[in-house]
Tab-separated table of C-alpha atoms and ligand atoms in Angstrom:
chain	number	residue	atom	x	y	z
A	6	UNK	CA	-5.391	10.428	21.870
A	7	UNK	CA	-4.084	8.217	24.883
A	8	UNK	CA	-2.541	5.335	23.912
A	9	UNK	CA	-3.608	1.873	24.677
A	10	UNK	CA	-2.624	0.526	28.493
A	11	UNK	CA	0.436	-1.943	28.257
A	12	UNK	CA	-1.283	-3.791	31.574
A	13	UNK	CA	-2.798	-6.806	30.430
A	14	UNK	CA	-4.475	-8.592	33.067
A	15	UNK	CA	-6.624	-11.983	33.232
A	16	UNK	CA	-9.969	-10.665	31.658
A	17	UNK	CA	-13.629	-11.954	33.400
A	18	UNK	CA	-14.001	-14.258	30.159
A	19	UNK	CA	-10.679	-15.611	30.577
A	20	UNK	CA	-11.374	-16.394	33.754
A	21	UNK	CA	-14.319	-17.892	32.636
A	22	UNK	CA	-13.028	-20.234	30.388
A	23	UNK	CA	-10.600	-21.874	33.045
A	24	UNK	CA	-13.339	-24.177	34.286
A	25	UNK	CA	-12.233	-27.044	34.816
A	26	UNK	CA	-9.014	-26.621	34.073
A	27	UNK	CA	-6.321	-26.373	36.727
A	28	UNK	CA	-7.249	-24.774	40.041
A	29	UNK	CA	-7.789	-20.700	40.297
A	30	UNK	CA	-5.993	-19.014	42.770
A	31	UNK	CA	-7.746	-15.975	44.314
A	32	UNK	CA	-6.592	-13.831	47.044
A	33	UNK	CA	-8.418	-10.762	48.663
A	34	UNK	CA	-6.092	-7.094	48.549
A	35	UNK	CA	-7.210	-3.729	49.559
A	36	UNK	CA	-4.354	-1.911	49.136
A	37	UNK	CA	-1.525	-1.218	46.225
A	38	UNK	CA	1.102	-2.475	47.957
A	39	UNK	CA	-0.159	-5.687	48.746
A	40	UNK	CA	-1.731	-5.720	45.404
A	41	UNK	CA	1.642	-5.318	43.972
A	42	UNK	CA	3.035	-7.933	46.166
A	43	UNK	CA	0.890	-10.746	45.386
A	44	UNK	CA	-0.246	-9.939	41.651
A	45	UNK	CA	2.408	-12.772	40.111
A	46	UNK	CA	1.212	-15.471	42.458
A	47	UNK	CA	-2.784	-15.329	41.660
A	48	UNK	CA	-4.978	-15.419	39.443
A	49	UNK	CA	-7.228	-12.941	40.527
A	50	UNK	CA	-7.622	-10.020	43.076
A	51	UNK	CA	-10.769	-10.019	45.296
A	52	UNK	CA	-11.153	-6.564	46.632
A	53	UNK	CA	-13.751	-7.666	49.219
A	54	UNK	CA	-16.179	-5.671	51.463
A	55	UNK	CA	-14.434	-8.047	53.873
A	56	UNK	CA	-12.157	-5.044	54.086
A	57	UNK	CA	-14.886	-3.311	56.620
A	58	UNK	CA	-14.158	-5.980	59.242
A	59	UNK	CA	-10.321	-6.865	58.307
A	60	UNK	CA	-8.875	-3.281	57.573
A	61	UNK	CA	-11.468	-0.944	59.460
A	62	UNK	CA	-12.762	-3.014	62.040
A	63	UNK	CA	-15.986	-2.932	61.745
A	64	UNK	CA	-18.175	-5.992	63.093
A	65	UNK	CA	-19.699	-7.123	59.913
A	66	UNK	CA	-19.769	-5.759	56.377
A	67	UNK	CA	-23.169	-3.833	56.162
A	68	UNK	CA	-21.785	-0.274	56.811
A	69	UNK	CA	-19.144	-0.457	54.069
A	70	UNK	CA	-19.860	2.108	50.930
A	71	UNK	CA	-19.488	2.299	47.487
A	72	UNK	CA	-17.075	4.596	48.335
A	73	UNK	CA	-14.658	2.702	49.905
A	74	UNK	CA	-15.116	0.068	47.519
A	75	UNK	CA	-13.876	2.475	44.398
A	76	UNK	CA	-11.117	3.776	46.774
A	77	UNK	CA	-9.426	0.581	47.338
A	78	UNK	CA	-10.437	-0.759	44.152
A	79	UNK	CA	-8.621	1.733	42.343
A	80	UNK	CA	-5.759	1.007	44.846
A	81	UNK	CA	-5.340	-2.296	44.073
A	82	UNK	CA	-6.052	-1.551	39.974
A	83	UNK	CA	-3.228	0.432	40.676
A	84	UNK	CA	-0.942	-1.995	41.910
A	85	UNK	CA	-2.122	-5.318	39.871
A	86	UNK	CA	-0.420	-5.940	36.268
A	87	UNK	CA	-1.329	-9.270	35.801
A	88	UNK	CA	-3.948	-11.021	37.744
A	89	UNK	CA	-7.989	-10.042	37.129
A	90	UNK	CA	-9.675	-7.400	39.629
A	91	UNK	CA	-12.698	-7.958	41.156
A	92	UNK	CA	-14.617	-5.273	43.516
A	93	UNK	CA	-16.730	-6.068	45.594
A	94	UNK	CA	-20.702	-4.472	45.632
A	95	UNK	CA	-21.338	-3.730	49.170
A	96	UNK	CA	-24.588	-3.746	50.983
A	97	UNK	CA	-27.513	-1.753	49.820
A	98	UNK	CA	-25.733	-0.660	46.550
A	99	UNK	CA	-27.350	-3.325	44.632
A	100	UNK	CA	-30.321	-5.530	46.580
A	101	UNK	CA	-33.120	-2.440	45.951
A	102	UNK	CA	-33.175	-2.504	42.064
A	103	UNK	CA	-31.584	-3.888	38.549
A	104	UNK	CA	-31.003	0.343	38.389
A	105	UNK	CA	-29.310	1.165	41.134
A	106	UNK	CA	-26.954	-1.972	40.842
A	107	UNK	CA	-26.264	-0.973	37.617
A	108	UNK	CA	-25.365	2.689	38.788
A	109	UNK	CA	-23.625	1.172	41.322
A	110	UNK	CA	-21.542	-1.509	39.306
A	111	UNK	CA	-20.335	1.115	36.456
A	112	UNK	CA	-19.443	3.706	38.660
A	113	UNK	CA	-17.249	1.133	40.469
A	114	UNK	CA	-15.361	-0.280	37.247
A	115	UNK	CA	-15.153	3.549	35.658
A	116	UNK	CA	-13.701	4.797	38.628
A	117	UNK	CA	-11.174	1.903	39.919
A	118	UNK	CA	-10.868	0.524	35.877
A	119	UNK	CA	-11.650	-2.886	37.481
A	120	UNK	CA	-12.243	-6.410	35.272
A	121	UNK	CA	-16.030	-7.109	36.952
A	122	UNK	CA	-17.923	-6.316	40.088
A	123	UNK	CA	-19.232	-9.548	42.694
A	124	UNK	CA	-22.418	-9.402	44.488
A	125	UNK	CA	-24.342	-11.704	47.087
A	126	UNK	CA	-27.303	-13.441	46.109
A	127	UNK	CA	-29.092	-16.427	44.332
A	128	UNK	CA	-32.355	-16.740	42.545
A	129	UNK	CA	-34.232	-13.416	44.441
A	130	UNK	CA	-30.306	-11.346	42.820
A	131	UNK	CA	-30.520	-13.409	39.535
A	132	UNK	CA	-32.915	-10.630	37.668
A	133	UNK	CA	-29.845	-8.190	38.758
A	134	UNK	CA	-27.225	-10.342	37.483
A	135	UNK	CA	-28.948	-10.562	34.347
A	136	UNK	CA	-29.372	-6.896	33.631
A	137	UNK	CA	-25.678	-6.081	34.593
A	138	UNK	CA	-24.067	-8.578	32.331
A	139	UNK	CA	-26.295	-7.912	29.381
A	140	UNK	CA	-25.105	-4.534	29.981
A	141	UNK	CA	-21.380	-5.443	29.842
A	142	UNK	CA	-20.891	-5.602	33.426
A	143	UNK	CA	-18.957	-9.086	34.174
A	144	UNK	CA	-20.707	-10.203	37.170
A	145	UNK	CA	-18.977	-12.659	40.047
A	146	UNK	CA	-22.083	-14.187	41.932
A	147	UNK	CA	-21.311	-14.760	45.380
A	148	UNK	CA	-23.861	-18.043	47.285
A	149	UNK	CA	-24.126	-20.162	50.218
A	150	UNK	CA	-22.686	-18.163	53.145
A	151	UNK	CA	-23.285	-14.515	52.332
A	152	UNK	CA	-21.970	-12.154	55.039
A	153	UNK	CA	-23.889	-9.224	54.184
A	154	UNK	CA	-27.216	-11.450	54.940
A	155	UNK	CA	-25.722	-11.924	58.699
A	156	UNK	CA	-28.088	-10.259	60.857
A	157	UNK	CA	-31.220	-12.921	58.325
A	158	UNK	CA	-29.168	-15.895	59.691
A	159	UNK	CA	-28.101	-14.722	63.192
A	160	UNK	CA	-24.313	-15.300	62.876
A	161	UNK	CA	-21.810	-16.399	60.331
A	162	UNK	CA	-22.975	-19.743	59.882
A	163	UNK	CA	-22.099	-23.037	57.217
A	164	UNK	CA	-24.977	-23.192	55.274
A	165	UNK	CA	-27.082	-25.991	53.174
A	166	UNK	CA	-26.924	-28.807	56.234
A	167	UNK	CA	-29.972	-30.251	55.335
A	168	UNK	CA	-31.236	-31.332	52.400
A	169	UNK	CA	-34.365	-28.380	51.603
A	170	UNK	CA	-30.787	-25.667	52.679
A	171	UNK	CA	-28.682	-27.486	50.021
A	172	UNK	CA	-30.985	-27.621	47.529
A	173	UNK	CA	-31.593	-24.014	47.857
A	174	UNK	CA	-28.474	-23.368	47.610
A	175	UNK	CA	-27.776	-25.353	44.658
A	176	UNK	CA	-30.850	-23.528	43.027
A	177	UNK	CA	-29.323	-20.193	43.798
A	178	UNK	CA	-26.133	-20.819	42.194
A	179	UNK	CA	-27.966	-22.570	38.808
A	180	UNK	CA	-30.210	-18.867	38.769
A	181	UNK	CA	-27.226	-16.644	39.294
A	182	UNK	CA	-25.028	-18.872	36.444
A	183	UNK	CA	-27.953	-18.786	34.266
A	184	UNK	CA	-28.862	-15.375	34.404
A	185	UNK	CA	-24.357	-14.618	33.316
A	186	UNK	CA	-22.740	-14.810	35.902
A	187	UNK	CA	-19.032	-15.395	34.620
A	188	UNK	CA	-18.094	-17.281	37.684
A	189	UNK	CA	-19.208	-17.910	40.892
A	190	UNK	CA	-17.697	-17.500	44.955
A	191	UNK	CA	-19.258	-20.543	47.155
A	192	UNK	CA	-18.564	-19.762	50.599
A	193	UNK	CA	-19.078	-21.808	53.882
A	194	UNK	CA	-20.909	-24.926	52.829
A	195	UNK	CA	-21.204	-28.877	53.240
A	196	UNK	CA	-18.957	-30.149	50.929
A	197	UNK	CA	-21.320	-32.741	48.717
A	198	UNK	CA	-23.056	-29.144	48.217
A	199	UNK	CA	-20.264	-27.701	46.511
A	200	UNK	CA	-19.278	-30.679	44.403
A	201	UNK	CA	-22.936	-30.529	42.878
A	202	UNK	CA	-22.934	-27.141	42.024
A	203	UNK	CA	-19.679	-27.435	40.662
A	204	UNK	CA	-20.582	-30.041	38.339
A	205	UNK	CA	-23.796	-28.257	37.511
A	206	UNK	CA	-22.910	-24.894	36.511
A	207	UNK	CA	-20.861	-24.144	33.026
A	208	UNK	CA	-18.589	-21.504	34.735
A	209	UNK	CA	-15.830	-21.888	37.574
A	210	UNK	CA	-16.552	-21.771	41.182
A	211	UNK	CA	-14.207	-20.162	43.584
A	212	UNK	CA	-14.676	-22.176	46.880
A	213	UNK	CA	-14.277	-20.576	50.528
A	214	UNK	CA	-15.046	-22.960	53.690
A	215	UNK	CA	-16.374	-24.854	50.351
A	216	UNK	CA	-13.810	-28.185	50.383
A	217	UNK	CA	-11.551	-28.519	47.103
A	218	UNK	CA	-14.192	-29.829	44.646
A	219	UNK	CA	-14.446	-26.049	43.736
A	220	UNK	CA	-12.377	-24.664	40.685
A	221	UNK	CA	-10.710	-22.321	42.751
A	222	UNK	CA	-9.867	-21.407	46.271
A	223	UNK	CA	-10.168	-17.632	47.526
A	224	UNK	CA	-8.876	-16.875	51.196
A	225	UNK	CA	-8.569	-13.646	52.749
A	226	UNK	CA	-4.629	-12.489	52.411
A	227	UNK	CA	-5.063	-11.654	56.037
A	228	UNK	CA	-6.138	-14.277	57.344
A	229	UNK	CA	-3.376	-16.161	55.561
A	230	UNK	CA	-0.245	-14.175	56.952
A	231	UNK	CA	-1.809	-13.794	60.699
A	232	UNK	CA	-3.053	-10.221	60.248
A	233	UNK	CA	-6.250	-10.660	61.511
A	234	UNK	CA	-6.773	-11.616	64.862
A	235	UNK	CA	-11.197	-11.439	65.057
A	236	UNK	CA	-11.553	-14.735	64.642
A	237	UNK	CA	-10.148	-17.186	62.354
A	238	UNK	CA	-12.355	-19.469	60.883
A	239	UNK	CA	-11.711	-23.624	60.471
A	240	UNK	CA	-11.179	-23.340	56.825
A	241	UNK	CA	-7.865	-20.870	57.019
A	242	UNK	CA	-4.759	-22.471	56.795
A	243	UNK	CA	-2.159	-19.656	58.036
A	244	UNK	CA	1.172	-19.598	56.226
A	245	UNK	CA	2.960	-16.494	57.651
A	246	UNK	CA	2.554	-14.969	61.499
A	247	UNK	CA	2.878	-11.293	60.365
A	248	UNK	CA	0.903	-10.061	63.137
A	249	UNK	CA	2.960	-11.935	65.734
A	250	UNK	CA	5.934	-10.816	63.761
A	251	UNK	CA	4.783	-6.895	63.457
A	252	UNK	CA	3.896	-7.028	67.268
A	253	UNK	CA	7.649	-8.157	67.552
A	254	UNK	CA	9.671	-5.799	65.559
A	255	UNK	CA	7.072	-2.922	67.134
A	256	UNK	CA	9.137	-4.132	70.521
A	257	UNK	CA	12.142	-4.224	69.579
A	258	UNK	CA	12.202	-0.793	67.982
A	259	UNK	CA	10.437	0.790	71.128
A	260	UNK	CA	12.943	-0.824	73.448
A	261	UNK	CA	15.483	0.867	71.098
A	262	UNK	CA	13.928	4.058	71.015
A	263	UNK	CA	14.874	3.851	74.749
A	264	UNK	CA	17.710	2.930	75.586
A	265	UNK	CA	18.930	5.346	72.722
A	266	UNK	CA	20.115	2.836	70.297
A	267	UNK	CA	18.278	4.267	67.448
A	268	UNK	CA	18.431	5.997	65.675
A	269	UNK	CA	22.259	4.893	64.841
A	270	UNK	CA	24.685	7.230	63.390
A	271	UNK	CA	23.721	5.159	59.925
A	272	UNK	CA	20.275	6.489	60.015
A	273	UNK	CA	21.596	9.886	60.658
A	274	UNK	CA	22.445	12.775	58.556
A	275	UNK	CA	26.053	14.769	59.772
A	276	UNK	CA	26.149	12.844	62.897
A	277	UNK	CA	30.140	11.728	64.157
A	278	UNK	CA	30.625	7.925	64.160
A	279	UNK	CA	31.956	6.370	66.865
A	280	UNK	CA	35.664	7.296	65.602
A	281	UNK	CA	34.568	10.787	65.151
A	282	UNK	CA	33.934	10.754	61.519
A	283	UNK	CA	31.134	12.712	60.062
A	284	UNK	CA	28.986	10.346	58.499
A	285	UNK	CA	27.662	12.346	55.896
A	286	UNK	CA	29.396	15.792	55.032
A	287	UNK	CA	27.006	18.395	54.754
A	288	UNK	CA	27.146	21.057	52.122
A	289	UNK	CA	27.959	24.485	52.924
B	3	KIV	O1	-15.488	-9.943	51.040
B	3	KIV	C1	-14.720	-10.884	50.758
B	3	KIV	O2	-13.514	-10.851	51.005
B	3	KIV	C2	-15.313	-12.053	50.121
B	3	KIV	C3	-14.476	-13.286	50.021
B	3	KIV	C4	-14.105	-13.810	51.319
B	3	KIV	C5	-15.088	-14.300	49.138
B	3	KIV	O3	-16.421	-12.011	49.699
């Protein structure tokens, strides 16, 4: 028999239980590497469909699959030792029946080893949420802005400006909460909306475009370093220019390429030095 995995990362109930307390950090990964890189800085890993749009440029999220999710779910599983995982659900693995999320959802954490699944919805997903986390499934809800309803709103737009929106909102996230939800994303909404919910549901919100009266903040990583250049929304604050910077060092290695500065005789193998030298003595 296997022995028991030394990883021990930030379960869903111990994520749960931070209401309140002091702010979650939550950043989106797709990969291991990036996993790896930012696993000691957050609390928890978002591995969202967002990836369609950020990583294969795609214009929304709808034609992501389950199959992509597992792939860079167990990526990022791979690479995270201490902060929780998340997968996403993408569109149409969940929305058609309490069934087929469920299929869904525990293929997903058997086959990335993930600490809970997120899906989109409010009181019409709340039946779902229900049978998933009576089930064992540790369900993020996801309310307010929900990408994968884009084409229903006719662009990516703040949600709950009036008073019948906010309320609906607010109702979604009370059904999705009450039905287990172990904590819940708020994206793109007025900000008295998000400072009611948060007050009125037991477990932590993670806010996005959602103003700090949230629990928790999630951004996407590349939005934060510069790496995507679609748009960039008003709630992004960018702390690195990696795509400026990438863009950079791609020029100044082609403009070494030719003019035959590199390689150097340091990145060679057996190649004379400039006093004649080998650099590296070959064996015979
Ligand atoms: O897909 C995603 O990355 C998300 C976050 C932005 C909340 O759902």
């Amino acid at each position: 028999m296997s022995s028991p995995s030394r990883i021990k990362r930030i379960s869903a109930p111990e994520l749960a239980a931070r209401k309140g307390g002091d702010p979650i950090v939550v950043l989106t990964a797709y990969t291991a590497p990036t996993a790896r890189i930012l696993d000691n800085h957050v609390d928890c890993l978002l591995v969202g469909d967002s990836l369609g749009m950020v990583v294969y440029g795609l214009e929304t999220t709808l034609a992501v699959s389950v199959d992509m999710m597992i792939n860079h779910g167990a990526a990022v599983v791979r690479g995270a030792q201490h902060a929780c995982v998340i997968v996403d659900m993408p569109f149409a693995s969940y929305q058609e029946s309490p069934e087929l999320a469920y299929r869904n959802a525990a293929r997903i954490m058997c086959e990335t080893g993930c600490d809970g699944i997120k899906l989109e919805g409010g009181v019409a997903m709340a039946g779902t949420v229900e049978f998933l986390a009576r089930r064992g499934i540790p369900v993020m809800g996801h309310v307010g802005l929900m990408p994968q309803s884009v084409h229903a709103y006719g662009g990516f737009r703040i949600q709950g400006k009036d008073t019948a929106a906010a309320r609906q909102i607010i109702d979604d996230a009370r059904a999705v909460t009450d039905a287990g939800a172990f904590s819940l994303v708020v994206e793109g909404v007025m900000e008295p909306v998000a400072r009611e919910i948060t007050a009125v549901v037991p477990v932590p919100t993670i806010g996005i475009g959602a103003s700090p009266a949230c629990d928790g903040q999630v951004l996407v990583t590349e939005d934060l370093v510069g790496m995507f250049d679609g748009f960039t929304p008003k709630f992004v604050r960018r702390y690195a220019e990696f795509g400026r910077d990438l863009g950079a060092a791609a020029a100044a290695y082609a403009d070494d390429v030719r003019a035959r500065r590199f390689p150097a005789p340091e990145q060679c193998f057996g190649a004379p030095k400039a006093d004649g030298a080998e650099v590296r003595q070959l064996k015979s």
